[in-house]
CSV table of C-alpha atoms in Angstrom, one decimal:
chain,number,residue,atom,x,y,z
A,1,MET,CA,23.5,2.1,22.8
A,2,GLY,CA,19.9,1.6,20.9
A,3,ARG,CA,16.5,3.9,20.8
A,4,SER,CA,13.3,3.7,19.3
A,5,ILE,CA,13.0,5.7,15.9
A,6,TRP,CA,9.9,4.3,14.9
A,7,PRO,CA,7.4,7.6,13.7
A,8,THR,CA,10.6,9.4,12.4
A,9,LEU,CA,11.2,6.3,10.3
A,10,SER,CA,7.9,5.0,9.4
A,11,LYS,CA,6.1,8.5,8.1
A,12,ARG,CA,9.7,9.3,5.6
A,13,LEU,CA,8.7,5.5,4.9
A,14,ASN,CA,5.0,6.1,4.2
A,15,LYS,CA,5.6,8.8,1.7
A,16,GLY,CA,6.7,6.6,-0.5
A,17,VAL,CA,8.9,6.6,-4.2
A,18,SER,CA,6.8,8.5,-6.9
A,19,ARG,CA,5.8,5.4,-9.5
A,20,SER,CA,6.6,7.8,-12.5
A,21,THR,CA,10.4,6.2,-12.6
A,22,SER,CA,13.1,4.6,-14.5
A,23,HIS,CA,13.8,1.7,-12.6
A,24,PRO,CA,11.9,-1.2,-10.8
A,25,PHE,CA,13.6,-0.6,-7.6
A,26,GLU,CA,12.8,2.9,-7.0
A,27,ALA,CA,9.4,2.1,-6.7
A,28,ASN,CA,10.3,-0.3,-3.9
A,29,LEU,CA,13.3,0.8,-2.4
A,30,ALA,CA,11.8,0.5,1.4
A,31,ARG,CA,13.8,2.7,4.0
A,32,PRO,CA,16.9,0.5,5.3
A,33,ARG,CA,15.0,-0.4,8.5
A,34,LEU,CA,15.5,-3.7,11.2
A,35,GLU,CA,15.6,-6.4,9.6
A,36,LEU,CA,15.3,-10.1,11.7
A,37,LEU,CA,18.4,-10.5,12.9
A,38,GLU,CA,19.5,-14.4,15.3
A,39,ASP,CA,20.1,-12.0,18.2
A,40,ARG,CA,16.4,-10.1,18.6
A,41,THR,CA,13.3,-10.9,20.1
A,42,LEU,CA,10.3,-11.2,17.7
A,43,LEU,CA,8.2,-8.0,17.4
A,44,THR,CA,4.2,-8.6,17.4
A,45,VAL,CA,1.2,-6.3,16.3
A,46,SER,CA,-1.3,-4.8,18.9
A,47,PHE,CA,-4.4,-2.7,18.6
A,48,LEU,CA,-6.4,-0.4,21.4
A,49,PRO,CA,-9.7,-1.8,21.5
A,50,THR,CA,-12.0,-1.3,18.6
A,51,VAL,CA,-13.7,1.7,18.3
A,52,ASN,CA,-17.1,1.6,15.5
A,53,TYR,CA,-19.0,4.9,13.9
A,54,SER,CA,-22.3,5.1,12.9
A,55,LEU,CA,-23.0,6.0,8.9
A,56,GLY,CA,-24.3,4.2,6.2
A,57,THR,CA,-25.1,0.7,6.1
A,58,ARG,CA,-23.9,-2.0,4.1
A,59,GLN,CA,-20.5,-0.5,3.8
A,60,VAL,CA,-18.6,-2.4,1.0
A,61,GLU,CA,-15.5,-0.6,1.2
A,62,VAL,CA,-13.4,2.3,2.8
A,63,ALA,CA,-10.6,4.4,1.7
A,64,VAL,CA,-8.6,7.3,2.9
A,65,GLY,CA,-7.5,11.3,1.9
A,66,ASP,CA,-7.4,14.1,3.1
A,67,PHE,CA,-10.2,15.8,2.4
A,68,ASN,CA,-10.1,19.4,3.8
A,69,ALA,CA,-6.8,19.6,3.5
A,70,ASP,CA,-6.3,19.9,7.1
A,71,GLY,CA,-3.5,17.4,6.8
A,72,LYS,CA,-5.7,14.9,9.2
A,73,THR,CA,-6.5,11.4,7.4
A,74,ASP,CA,-10.0,11.8,7.1
A,75,LEU,CA,-12.2,8.1,5.7
A,76,VAL,CA,-14.8,8.0,2.9
A,77,THR,CA,-17.1,4.7,2.3
A,78,ALA,CA,-19.2,3.4,-0.4
A,79,ASN,CA,-22.3,2.2,0.9
A,80,ASP,CA,-24.7,-0.3,-1.7
A,81,ILE,CA,-27.6,-0.9,-2.8
A,82,TYR,CA,-29.0,-3.4,-0.3
A,83,GLY,CA,-28.1,-0.9,2.5
A,84,SER,CA,-28.0,3.0,2.4
A,85,ASN,CA,-27.0,3.5,-1.5
A,86,ASN,CA,-24.8,6.2,-0.4
A,87,VAL,CA,-20.9,7.6,0.4
A,88,SER,CA,-20.3,8.6,3.7
A,89,ILE,CA,-17.7,11.2,4.4
A,90,LEU,CA,-15.9,11.3,8.2
A,91,LEU,CA,-14.3,14.2,9.0
A,92,GLY,CA,-10.4,12.7,10.7
A,93,ASN,CA,-9.5,15.1,14.6
A,94,GLY,CA,-6.1,14.1,14.4
A,95,ASP,CA,-6.6,12.1,17.4
A,96,GLY,CA,-7.5,9.1,16.3
A,97,THR,CA,-11.5,10.3,16.5
A,98,PHE,CA,-13.7,10.8,13.3
A,99,GLN,CA,-16.5,13.9,12.7
A,100,THR,CA,-20.5,12.8,12.7
A,101,ALA,CA,-20.9,11.1,8.9
A,102,VAL,CA,-22.1,12.8,6.5
A,103,ASN,CA,-23.7,11.5,3.6
A,104,TYR,CA,-23.4,11.9,-0.5
A,105,GLY,CA,-25.7,10.7,-3.1
A,106,ALA,CA,-23.3,8.6,-6.2
A,107,ASP,CA,-26.2,6.3,-8.7
A,108,GLY,CA,-26.9,3.2,-8.1
A,109,GLY,CA,-25.3,0.4,-5.9
A,110,PRO,CA,-21.8,2.2,-4.8
A,111,TYR,CA,-19.6,-0.9,-4.6
A,112,GLY,CA,-16.1,1.0,-4.5
A,113,VAL,CA,-14.6,4.4,-3.9
A,114,ALA,CA,-11.2,5.5,-5.0
A,115,VAL,CA,-9.4,9.1,-4.1
A,116,GLY,CA,-8.0,11.1,-6.3
A,117,ASP,CA,-7.7,15.0,-7.8
A,118,PHE,CA,-9.5,14.8,-11.5
A,119,ASN,CA,-9.7,18.3,-12.0
A,120,ALA,CA,-6.3,19.5,-11.2
A,121,ASP,CA,-7.3,22.0,-8.6
A,122,GLY,CA,-5.3,20.2,-5.7
A,123,LYS,CA,-9.0,19.1,-3.8
A,124,ALA,CA,-9.6,15.4,-3.4
A,125,ASP,CA,-12.4,14.2,-4.9
A,126,LEU,CA,-14.2,11.0,-5.3
A,127,ALA,CA,-15.0,8.2,-8.1
A,128,VAL,CA,-17.1,5.4,-6.9
A,129,ALA,CA,-18.4,2.6,-9.1
A,130,ASN,CA,-21.8,1.2,-8.9
A,131,GLU,CA,-22.8,-1.7,-9.8
A,132,GLN,CA,-26.5,-1.4,-10.8
A,133,SER,CA,-26.2,1.3,-12.5
A,134,ALA,CA,-23.2,0.5,-14.5
A,135,ASN,CA,-21.3,4.1,-14.2
A,136,VAL,CA,-18.7,5.4,-12.2
A,137,SER,CA,-19.9,8.2,-10.7
A,138,ILE,CA,-17.5,11.5,-9.6
A,139,LEU,CA,-17.8,13.8,-6.6
A,140,LEU,CA,-15.5,16.7,-7.1
A,141,GLY,CA,-14.1,18.4,-3.9
A,142,ASN,CA,-14.4,21.5,-2.4
A,143,GLY,CA,-11.5,21.3,-0.3
A,144,ASP,CA,-13.3,22.2,2.8
A,145,GLY,CA,-14.5,18.5,3.3
A,146,THR,CA,-18.2,19.0,1.0
A,147,PHE,CA,-18.5,17.7,-2.3
A,148,GLY,CA,-20.5,18.6,-5.2
A,149,ALA,CA,-23.4,16.8,-7.2
A,150,ALA,CA,-22.6,13.3,-8.3
A,151,THR,CA,-21.6,13.1,-12.3
A,152,GLN,CA,-21.9,9.8,-14.4
A,153,PHE,CA,-19.8,8.1,-16.6
A,154,SER,CA,-20.0,5.2,-18.6
A,155,VAL,CA,-18.5,1.7,-17.7
A,156,GLY,CA,-18.9,-2.3,-18.2
A,157,ALA,CA,-21.9,-4.4,-16.1
A,158,ASN,CA,-21.4,-4.3,-12.5
A,159,PRO,CA,-18.6,-2.6,-11.7
A,160,HIS,CA,-17.0,-3.3,-8.4
A,161,ARG,CA,-13.9,-1.7,-7.3
A,162,LEU,CA,-11.5,0.8,-9.4
A,163,VAL,CA,-8.5,2.5,-9.3
A,164,VAL,CA,-6.5,5.8,-9.9
A,165,GLY,CA,-3.3,6.0,-11.9
A,166,ASP,CA,-2.3,8.1,-14.9
A,167,PHE,CA,-2.5,4.8,-17.8
A,168,ASN,CA,-0.7,7.3,-20.8
A,169,ALA,CA,1.5,9.3,-19.4
A,170,ASP,CA,-0.1,12.8,-19.9
A,171,GLY,CA,0.1,14.1,-16.2
A,172,LYS,CA,-3.7,13.1,-15.5
A,173,THR,CA,-5.7,11.2,-13.0
A,174,ASP,CA,-7.1,8.5,-14.6
A,175,LEU,CA,-9.3,5.5,-13.7
A,176,ALA,CA,-10.0,1.6,-14.0
A,177,VAL,CA,-12.7,0.0,-13.3
A,178,GLY,CA,-13.0,-3.9,-12.4
A,179,ASN,CA,-16.8,-4.6,-14.2
A,180,ALA,CA,-18.0,-8.1,-12.9
A,181,ASN,CA,-20.3,-9.4,-14.9
A,182,SER,CA,-18.5,-8.1,-18.7
A,183,ASN,CA,-15.7,-9.6,-17.4
A,184,ASN,CA,-13.5,-6.2,-18.5
A,185,VAL,CA,-12.1,-3.7,-17.3
A,186,SER,CA,-13.1,-0.2,-18.6
A,187,ILE,CA,-10.3,2.5,-19.0
A,188,LEU,CA,-10.9,5.4,-18.4
A,189,LEU,CA,-8.8,8.7,-19.5
A,190,SER,CA,-9.3,12.0,-18.2
A,191,ASN,CA,-9.8,14.9,-19.9
A,192,GLY,CA,-7.8,16.9,-16.4
A,193,ASP,CA,-11.0,18.7,-15.7
A,194,GLY,CA,-13.1,16.5,-14.2
A,195,THR,CA,-14.6,14.7,-16.6
A,196,PHE,CA,-13.7,11.3,-18.7
A,197,GLN,CA,-13.5,10.4,-22.1
A,198,THR,CA,-15.6,7.5,-23.3
A,199,ALA,CA,-14.1,4.9,-21.1
A,200,PRO,CA,-13.1,1.3,-24.1
A,201,THR,CA,-12.8,-2.1,-22.4
A,202,VAL,CA,-10.1,-4.6,-22.3
A,203,SER,CA,-10.4,-8.0,-21.1
A,204,ALA,CA,-9.7,-9.5,-17.8
A,205,GLY,CA,-9.8,-13.0,-18.8
A,206,GLY,CA,-12.2,-13.1,-15.8
A,207,SER,CA,-14.7,-11.5,-13.6
A,208,PRO,CA,-12.3,-8.8,-11.9
A,209,ILE,CA,-13.8,-8.0,-8.3
A,210,SER,CA,-10.9,-5.6,-7.7
A,211,VAL,CA,-8.2,-3.5,-10.1
A,212,GLU,CA,-4.7,-2.6,-8.7
A,213,ALA,CA,-2.5,-0.5,-10.3
A,214,GLY,CA,1.5,-0.1,-10.5
A,215,ASP,CA,4.6,-0.3,-12.4
A,216,LEU,CA,5.1,-5.0,-12.3
A,217,ASN,CA,7.5,-5.4,-15.1
A,218,GLY,CA,10.2,-1.2,-14.5
A,219,ASP,CA,9.6,0.2,-17.7
A,220,GLY,CA,7.6,3.4,-16.1
A,221,LYS,CA,4.3,2.8,-17.4
A,222,THR,CA,1.7,1.8,-15.5
A,223,ASP,CA,0.5,-1.9,-15.4
A,224,LEU,CA,-3.0,-3.5,-13.6
A,225,ALA,CA,-3.2,-6.2,-11.1
A,226,VAL,CA,-7.0,-7.9,-11.6
A,227,GLY,CA,-8.7,-10.0,-8.8
A,228,ASN,CA,-10.7,-12.1,-11.0
A,229,ASN,CA,-13.5,-14.5,-9.7
A,230,TYR,CA,-15.3,-17.4,-9.9
A,231,GLY,CA,-11.9,-19.3,-9.7
A,232,VAL,CA,-9.9,-18.1,-12.4
A,233,GLY,CA,-6.9,-16.6,-10.8
A,234,PRO,CA,-5.3,-13.0,-10.4
A,235,GLY,CA,-5.5,-11.1,-14.4
A,236,ILE,CA,-1.1,-8.8,-15.2
A,237,LEU,CA,-2.3,-6.7,-17.7
A,238,LEU,CA,1.0,-4.9,-19.2
A,239,GLY,CA,0.8,-1.1,-19.8
A,240,ASN,CA,1.3,0.3,-23.1
A,241,GLY,CA,1.7,3.9,-21.4
A,242,ASP,CA,-0.5,5.1,-23.6
A,243,GLY,CA,-3.8,4.1,-22.1
A,244,THR,CA,-4.0,1.0,-23.6
A,245,PHE,CA,-3.0,-2.5,-22.3
A,246,GLN,CA,-1.3,-5.7,-23.4
A,247,VAL,CA,-3.9,-9.2,-23.1
A,248,ALA,CA,-4.2,-10.3,-19.5
A,249,VAL,CA,-1.6,-13.5,-18.4
A,250,LEU,CA,-3.7,-15.3,-15.8
A,251,TYR,CA,-1.9,-16.7,-12.6
A,252,PRO,CA,-3.4,-20.0,-10.4
A,253,ALA,CA,-3.9,-18.4,-6.8
A,254,GLY,CA,-6.6,-19.8,-4.3
A,255,VAL,CA,-10.0,-21.6,-4.8
A,256,TRP,CA,-12.4,-17.9,-5.0
A,257,PRO,CA,-10.0,-14.9,-5.6
A,258,THR,CA,-11.1,-11.8,-4.1
A,259,GLU,CA,-8.9,-8.2,-3.8
A,260,VAL,CA,-5.6,-7.7,-4.4
A,261,ALA,CA,-2.8,-6.0,-2.9
A,262,LEU,CA,0.6,-5.1,-4.6
A,263,LYS,CA,3.6,-4.5,-2.8
A,264,ASP,CA,7.4,-5.7,-1.7
A,265,PHE,CA,7.1,-9.0,0.4
A,266,ASN,CA,10.4,-9.7,-0.2
A,267,ALA,CA,12.7,-6.4,-0.2
A,268,ASP,CA,13.9,-7.2,-3.4
A,269,GLY,CA,12.6,-3.5,-5.1
A,270,LYS,CA,10.2,-5.9,-7.1
A,271,THR,CA,6.2,-5.4,-7.2
A,272,ASP,CA,5.0,-8.5,-5.2
A,273,LEU,CA,1.1,-9.1,-5.4
A,274,ALA,CA,-1.3,-10.8,-2.2
A,275,VAL,CA,-4.7,-12.2,-3.3
A,276,GLY,CA,-7.6,-12.7,-0.8
A,277,ASP,CA,-10.2,-15.9,-0.8
A,278,ALA,CA,-13.7,-16.3,-0.3
A,279,LEU,CA,-13.4,-19.8,0.0
A,280,SER,CA,-10.5,-20.5,1.5
A,281,ASN,CA,-9.1,-19.5,4.7
A,282,ASN,CA,-5.5,-18.5,2.9
A,283,VAL,CA,-4.1,-15.2,0.9
A,284,SER,CA,-2.4,-16.2,-1.9
A,285,VAL,CA,1.4,-14.5,-2.5
A,286,LEU,CA,2.7,-14.2,-5.8
A,287,LEU,CA,6.3,-12.6,-5.7
A,288,GLY,CA,7.2,-10.9,-8.7
A,289,ASN,CA,10.4,-10.9,-10.7
A,290,GLY,CA,10.5,-7.8,-12.2
A,291,ASP,CA,9.7,-8.0,-15.4
A,292,GLY,CA,5.7,-8.4,-15.1
A,293,THR,CA,6.0,-12.5,-14.4
A,294,PHE,CA,5.3,-14.0,-11.2
A,295,GLN,CA,6.8,-17.1,-9.3
A,296,PRO,CA,3.7,-19.3,-8.4
A,297,ALA,CA,1.3,-19.0,-5.5
A,298,GLY,CA,2.7,-19.5,-1.9
A,299,ALA,CA,-1.2,-20.0,0.3
A,300,PHE,CA,-0.7,-18.7,4.2
A,301,ASP,CA,-3.4,-19.2,6.8
A,302,ALA,CA,-5.5,-16.3,7.2
A,303,GLY,CA,-7.7,-17.1,9.8
A,304,GLU,CA,-11.3,-17.1,7.9
A,305,ILE,CA,-12.5,-16.9,4.8
A,306,HIS,CA,-11.8,-13.3,3.5
A,307,TYR,CA,-12.7,-10.6,0.6
A,308,ALA,CA,-10.5,-7.9,1.3
A,309,VAL,CA,-6.5,-7.8,1.5
A,310,GLU,CA,-4.3,-4.9,2.7
A,311,ALA,CA,-0.5,-4.4,2.8
A,312,GLY,CA,1.0,-2.0,5.0
A,313,ASP,CA,4.0,-1.8,8.0
A,314,PHE,CA,1.7,-2.7,11.1
A,315,ASN,CA,4.9,-3.6,13.7
A,316,GLY,CA,7.6,-1.2,12.8
A,317,ASP,CA,10.3,-3.8,11.6
A,318,GLY,CA,10.6,-2.2,7.9
A,319,LYS,CA,8.9,-5.6,6.2
A,320,THR,CA,5.5,-5.6,4.9
A,321,ASP,CA,2.7,-7.1,6.6
A,322,LEU,CA,-1.3,-7.8,5.4
A,323,ALA,CA,-4.5,-7.3,7.2
A,324,VAL,CA,-7.2,-9.3,5.6
A,325,GLY,CA,-11.3,-8.9,6.8
A,326,ASN,CA,-12.7,-12.4,8.0
A,327,SER,CA,-15.6,-11.8,6.2
A,328,ASN,CA,-18.1,-14.2,7.0
A,329,ILE,CA,-17.1,-13.6,11.1
A,330,THR,CA,-16.2,-10.3,13.3
A,331,THR,CA,-12.4,-10.2,13.4
A,332,ILE,CA,-9.4,-8.6,11.0
A,333,SER,CA,-6.3,-11.0,11.0
A,334,VAL,CA,-2.9,-9.5,10.6
A,335,LEU,CA,0.0,-11.6,9.2
A,336,LEU,CA,3.5,-10.3,10.0
A,337,GLY,CA,6.0,-10.5,6.9
A,338,ASN,CA,9.1,-12.0,7.6
A,339,GLY,CA,10.8,-9.9,4.5
A,340,ASN,CA,11.0,-12.7,2.8
A,341,GLY,CA,7.8,-13.1,1.1
A,342,THR,CA,6.3,-15.7,3.8
A,343,PHE,CA,4.2,-14.5,6.4
A,344,GLN,CA,4.0,-15.1,10.0
A,345,SER,CA,0.0,-17.1,11.6
A,346,PRO,CA,-2.9,-14.2,11.9
A,347,VAL,CA,-3.1,-13.0,14.7
A,348,SER,CA,-7.0,-11.6,14.6
A,349,PHE,CA,-8.1,-8.5,16.3
A,350,ALA,CA,-12.5,-7.6,16.3
A,351,ALA,CA,-14.2,-5.6,13.8
A,352,GLY,CA,-17.7,-5.8,12.6
A,353,SER,CA,-20.0,-7.9,11.4
A,354,GLY,CA,-18.9,-8.8,8.1
A,355,PRO,CA,-16.0,-7.0,7.6
A,356,TYR,CA,-15.9,-6.4,3.9
A,357,SER,CA,-12.7,-3.4,3.3
A,358,VAL,CA,-9.8,-2.5,5.3
A,359,ALA,CA,-7.8,0.8,4.4
A,360,VAL,CA,-4.4,1.8,6.0
A,361,GLY,CA,-3.6,5.2,7.4
A,362,ASP,CA,-2.3,7.0,10.0
A,363,PHE,CA,-5.3,8.2,12.0
A,364,ASN,CA,-3.8,9.8,15.0
A,365,ALA,CA,-0.5,11.5,13.8
A,366,ASP,CA,1.5,9.2,15.9
A,367,GLY,CA,3.6,7.4,12.8
A,368,LYS,CA,2.0,3.5,13.1
A,369,SER,CA,0.0,2.3,11.0
A,370,ASP,CA,-3.6,2.0,11.6
A,371,LEU,CA,-6.6,0.2,10.7
A,372,ALA,CA,-10.4,1.7,9.0
A,373,VAL,CA,-12.4,-1.7,8.2
A,374,ALA,CA,-15.9,-1.3,6.0
A,375,ASN,CA,-18.2,-4.0,7.9
A,376,VAL,CA,-21.0,-5.5,5.2
A,377,GLY,CA,-22.8,-6.5,8.0
A,378,SER,CA,-22.8,-3.4,10.5
A,379,ASN,CA,-24.2,0.0,10.6
A,380,PHE,CA,-21.2,1.1,11.8
A,381,LEU,CA,-17.2,1.5,10.3
A,382,SER,CA,-14.1,0.5,13.1
A,383,ILE,CA,-11.2,2.1,13.7
A,384,LEU,CA,-8.4,0.3,14.9
A,385,LEU,CA,-5.3,2.6,16.6
A,386,ASN,CA,-1.8,1.0,16.3
A,387,ASP,CA,-0.2,0.2,20.1
A,388,THR,CA,2.5,-1.7,19.2
A,389,THR,CA,5.8,-0.6,20.9
A,390,PRO,CA,8.4,0.4,18.9
A,391,PRO,CA,11.5,-1.7,18.2
A,392,VAL,CA,14.8,-0.4,19.3
A,393,LEU,CA,17.1,-0.7,17.0
A,394,THR,CA,21.4,-0.3,17.2
A,395,PRO,CA,23.5,1.9,14.7
A,396,GLN,CA,25.1,-1.9,14.2
A,397,GLN,CA,21.5,-3.2,12.9
A,398,GLN,CA,20.6,-0.3,11.1
A,399,ILE,CA,24.0,-0.8,9.2
A,400,VAL,CA,23.1,-4.5,8.4
A,401,ILE,CA,20.4,-3.7,6.3
A,402,ILE,CA,22.2,-0.7,4.7
A,403,GLU,CA,24.5,-2.8,3.1
A,404,THR,CA,22.2,-5.1,2.6
A,405,GLN,CA,20.2,-2.9,0.0
A,406,VAL,CA,23.7,-1.7,-1.3
A,407,ASN,CA,24.6,-5.7,-2.4
A,408,ALA,CA,21.2,-6.1,-3.6
A,409,LEU,CA,21.7,-3.1,-5.9
A,410,VAL,CA,25.0,-4.1,-7.3
A,411,SER,CA,23.4,-7.9,-7.9
A,412,ALA,CA,20.5,-5.9,-9.8
A,413,ASN,CA,23.3,-4.2,-11.8
A,414,VAL,CA,21.7,-0.7,-10.8
A,415,LEU,CA,25.3,-0.3,-8.7
A,416,SER,CA,28.6,-1.2,-10.0
A,417,ALA,CA,30.1,-3.0,-8.2
A,418,GLY,CA,33.7,-1.1,-8.0
A,419,ASN,CA,30.8,1.2,-5.7
A,420,GLY,CA,29.4,-0.8,-4.3
A,421,ASN,CA,32.7,-2.9,-2.8
A,422,SER,CA,33.5,1.0,-1.6
A,423,LEU,CA,30.3,1.7,0.0
A,424,THR,CA,30.3,-1.7,1.7
A,425,ALA,CA,33.6,-1.0,3.2
A,426,LYS,CA,33.1,2.3,4.6
A,427,LEU,CA,30.3,0.1,6.4
A,428,ASN,CA,32.0,-2.3,8.2
A,429,ALA,CA,34.5,-0.2,9.0
A,430,ALA,CA,31.2,1.9,11.0
A,431,ILE,CA,29.6,-1.4,12.5
A,432,ASN,CA,33.8,-2.1,13.6
A,433,SER,CA,34.1,1.5,14.9
A,434,PHE,CA,30.8,1.0,17.3
A,435,ASN,CA,31.4,-2.4,18.2
A,436,ARG,CA,34.9,-1.3,19.7
A,437,GLY,CA,32.7,2.2,21.3
A,438,ASN,CA,34.4,4.9,19.3
A,439,ASN,CA,31.3,6.3,18.0
A,440,ASN,CA,32.6,9.3,16.7
A,441,ALA,CA,35.0,7.1,14.2
A,442,GLY,CA,31.6,5.1,13.2
A,443,ILE,CA,30.0,8.5,12.7
A,444,ASN,CA,32.7,9.8,10.3
A,445,GLN,CA,32.9,6.7,8.3
A,446,LEU,CA,28.7,7.0,7.9
A,447,LYS,CA,29.2,11.0,6.7
A,448,ALA,CA,31.8,9.5,4.4
A,449,PHE,CA,29.4,6.2,2.8
A,450,ILE,CA,26.5,9.4,2.3
A,451,ASN,CA,29.1,11.5,1.0
A,452,GLN,CA,30.2,8.6,-1.7
A,453,LEU,CA,26.5,8.8,-2.2
A,454,ASN,CA,25.7,12.5,-3.1
A,455,ALA,CA,29.1,11.9,-5.5
A,456,LEU,CA,27.3,9.1,-7.2
A,457,LYS,CA,24.0,10.7,-7.3
A,458,LYS,CA,25.4,14.1,-8.4
A,459,ALA,CA,27.5,11.7,-11.7
A,460,GLY,CA,24.6,10.0,-12.9
A,461,SER,CA,25.8,6.6,-11.6
A,462,LEU,CA,22.7,6.2,-8.7
A,463,PRO,CA,18.9,7.3,-9.6
A,464,ASN,CA,18.3,10.0,-7.2
A,465,ALA,CA,15.7,8.1,-4.9
A,466,ILE,CA,17.1,5.1,-4.0
A,467,ALA,CA,20.9,7.2,-2.9
A,468,GLN,CA,18.1,9.0,-0.7
A,469,SER,CA,16.8,6.4,0.6
A,470,LEU,CA,20.1,4.6,0.9
A,471,ILE,CA,21.6,8.3,2.6
A,472,GLU,CA,18.1,8.3,4.7
A,473,GLY,CA,19.3,5.3,6.5
A,474,ALA,CA,22.6,6.0,7.5
A,475,GLU,CA,21.4,9.5,9.0
A,476,ASP,CA,19.2,7.5,11.0
A,477,ALA,CA,21.9,5.5,12.1
A,478,ILE,CA,23.8,8.5,12.8
A,479,ALA,CA,21.3,9.3,14.8
A,480,LEU,CA,20.9,5.8,16.9
A,481,ALA,CA,24.4,6.5,18.3
A,482,GLY,CA,22.8,9.1,20.2
A,483,ILE,CA,25.3,12.1,18.7
């Protein structure tokens, strides 16, 4: 017996786990989901025909947020100085369509945009990197989809992309800005009221045109990964937890690195790195060791020259895929992940001229990952709604994945061998019961598995987030049994 439960699974999975954790597994452990089993058909990915929305010209980045607090996903684009030199807001209707764009001024040459709450009022604000004026504009949100006038904070020369994070563990939303011409990253520490302290800089080891934040070594402190252009390779800056960072460590990757994306591509609970490339047809993937270092890059065909790269699960199999913008043509490519750090051949979908940035979100509330594409050569934003057929799981397939993750936790010394053996014994007993058609017995074994996890959680023998992820996986296996 099997049925599709993608919307339920993906909504829980997309909630993620807080970065303010003390163990690397907590930041990356995905809900137990369908894996590549020998007896199943390879899943594909598909999107509805592309729909375009007119807005500011020469869009160079797109980001998602909820700007009017209605629970629907909205969009913002940065439109550079050679175009309309502003930012555009598209409020979502919740059905995959968007309202007419409203434009707001920033400063000279918006090139990157990030969403965060910079004044702790619970409303989404905007941060815009202005490449020509060497500053960041802050537009405080009113909570109704509108924004106040921009205020500026100085950063380095030719800022491109920026990312939000809490870099000094004070609970306030800070910013890191990649400055392409000054070869460094500006760190804007927040005062919590929408203003920022004077920005110190840290060397990026090259020309950073993109920056992402995450805990790369499992110490609970926020680190940075930067995409250094001019063939230098991505840089890793480990955070000290006080707003300062260690010296950048560079990794060879591709010919002309561009954007970077952080995600777990091989389901080992460690953060990996994907890097776009402006002078090759490849995406580079560097698997993380969990201590802030990375393995040598592997290259995967992405179809065409590209700047943009984003990670998400686009076919609902629980594995991390990649979406890249083919910036010299009119398509984006999706590379389905195999769950072991490798990727399948790219599948292309129509966008506009010069897809330069890709954002992932659920625009029609169906639990699937949709795409928004900023087109630097067009005056419209492209929306691709995901219509991939959900996978059908059996209870046994779900349990196999839970058991795999239990074993991984034991190998990583997060879970003791004794507790791991006890948990897997219950899972194996459940599989045997389902194989014999005795669903009641299988469900009882899964309930015993859940009870043991709750006991481990209560005793402090297993981190809460990890235990809860496994519990929810077991609950899904029970749901799949149809009782």
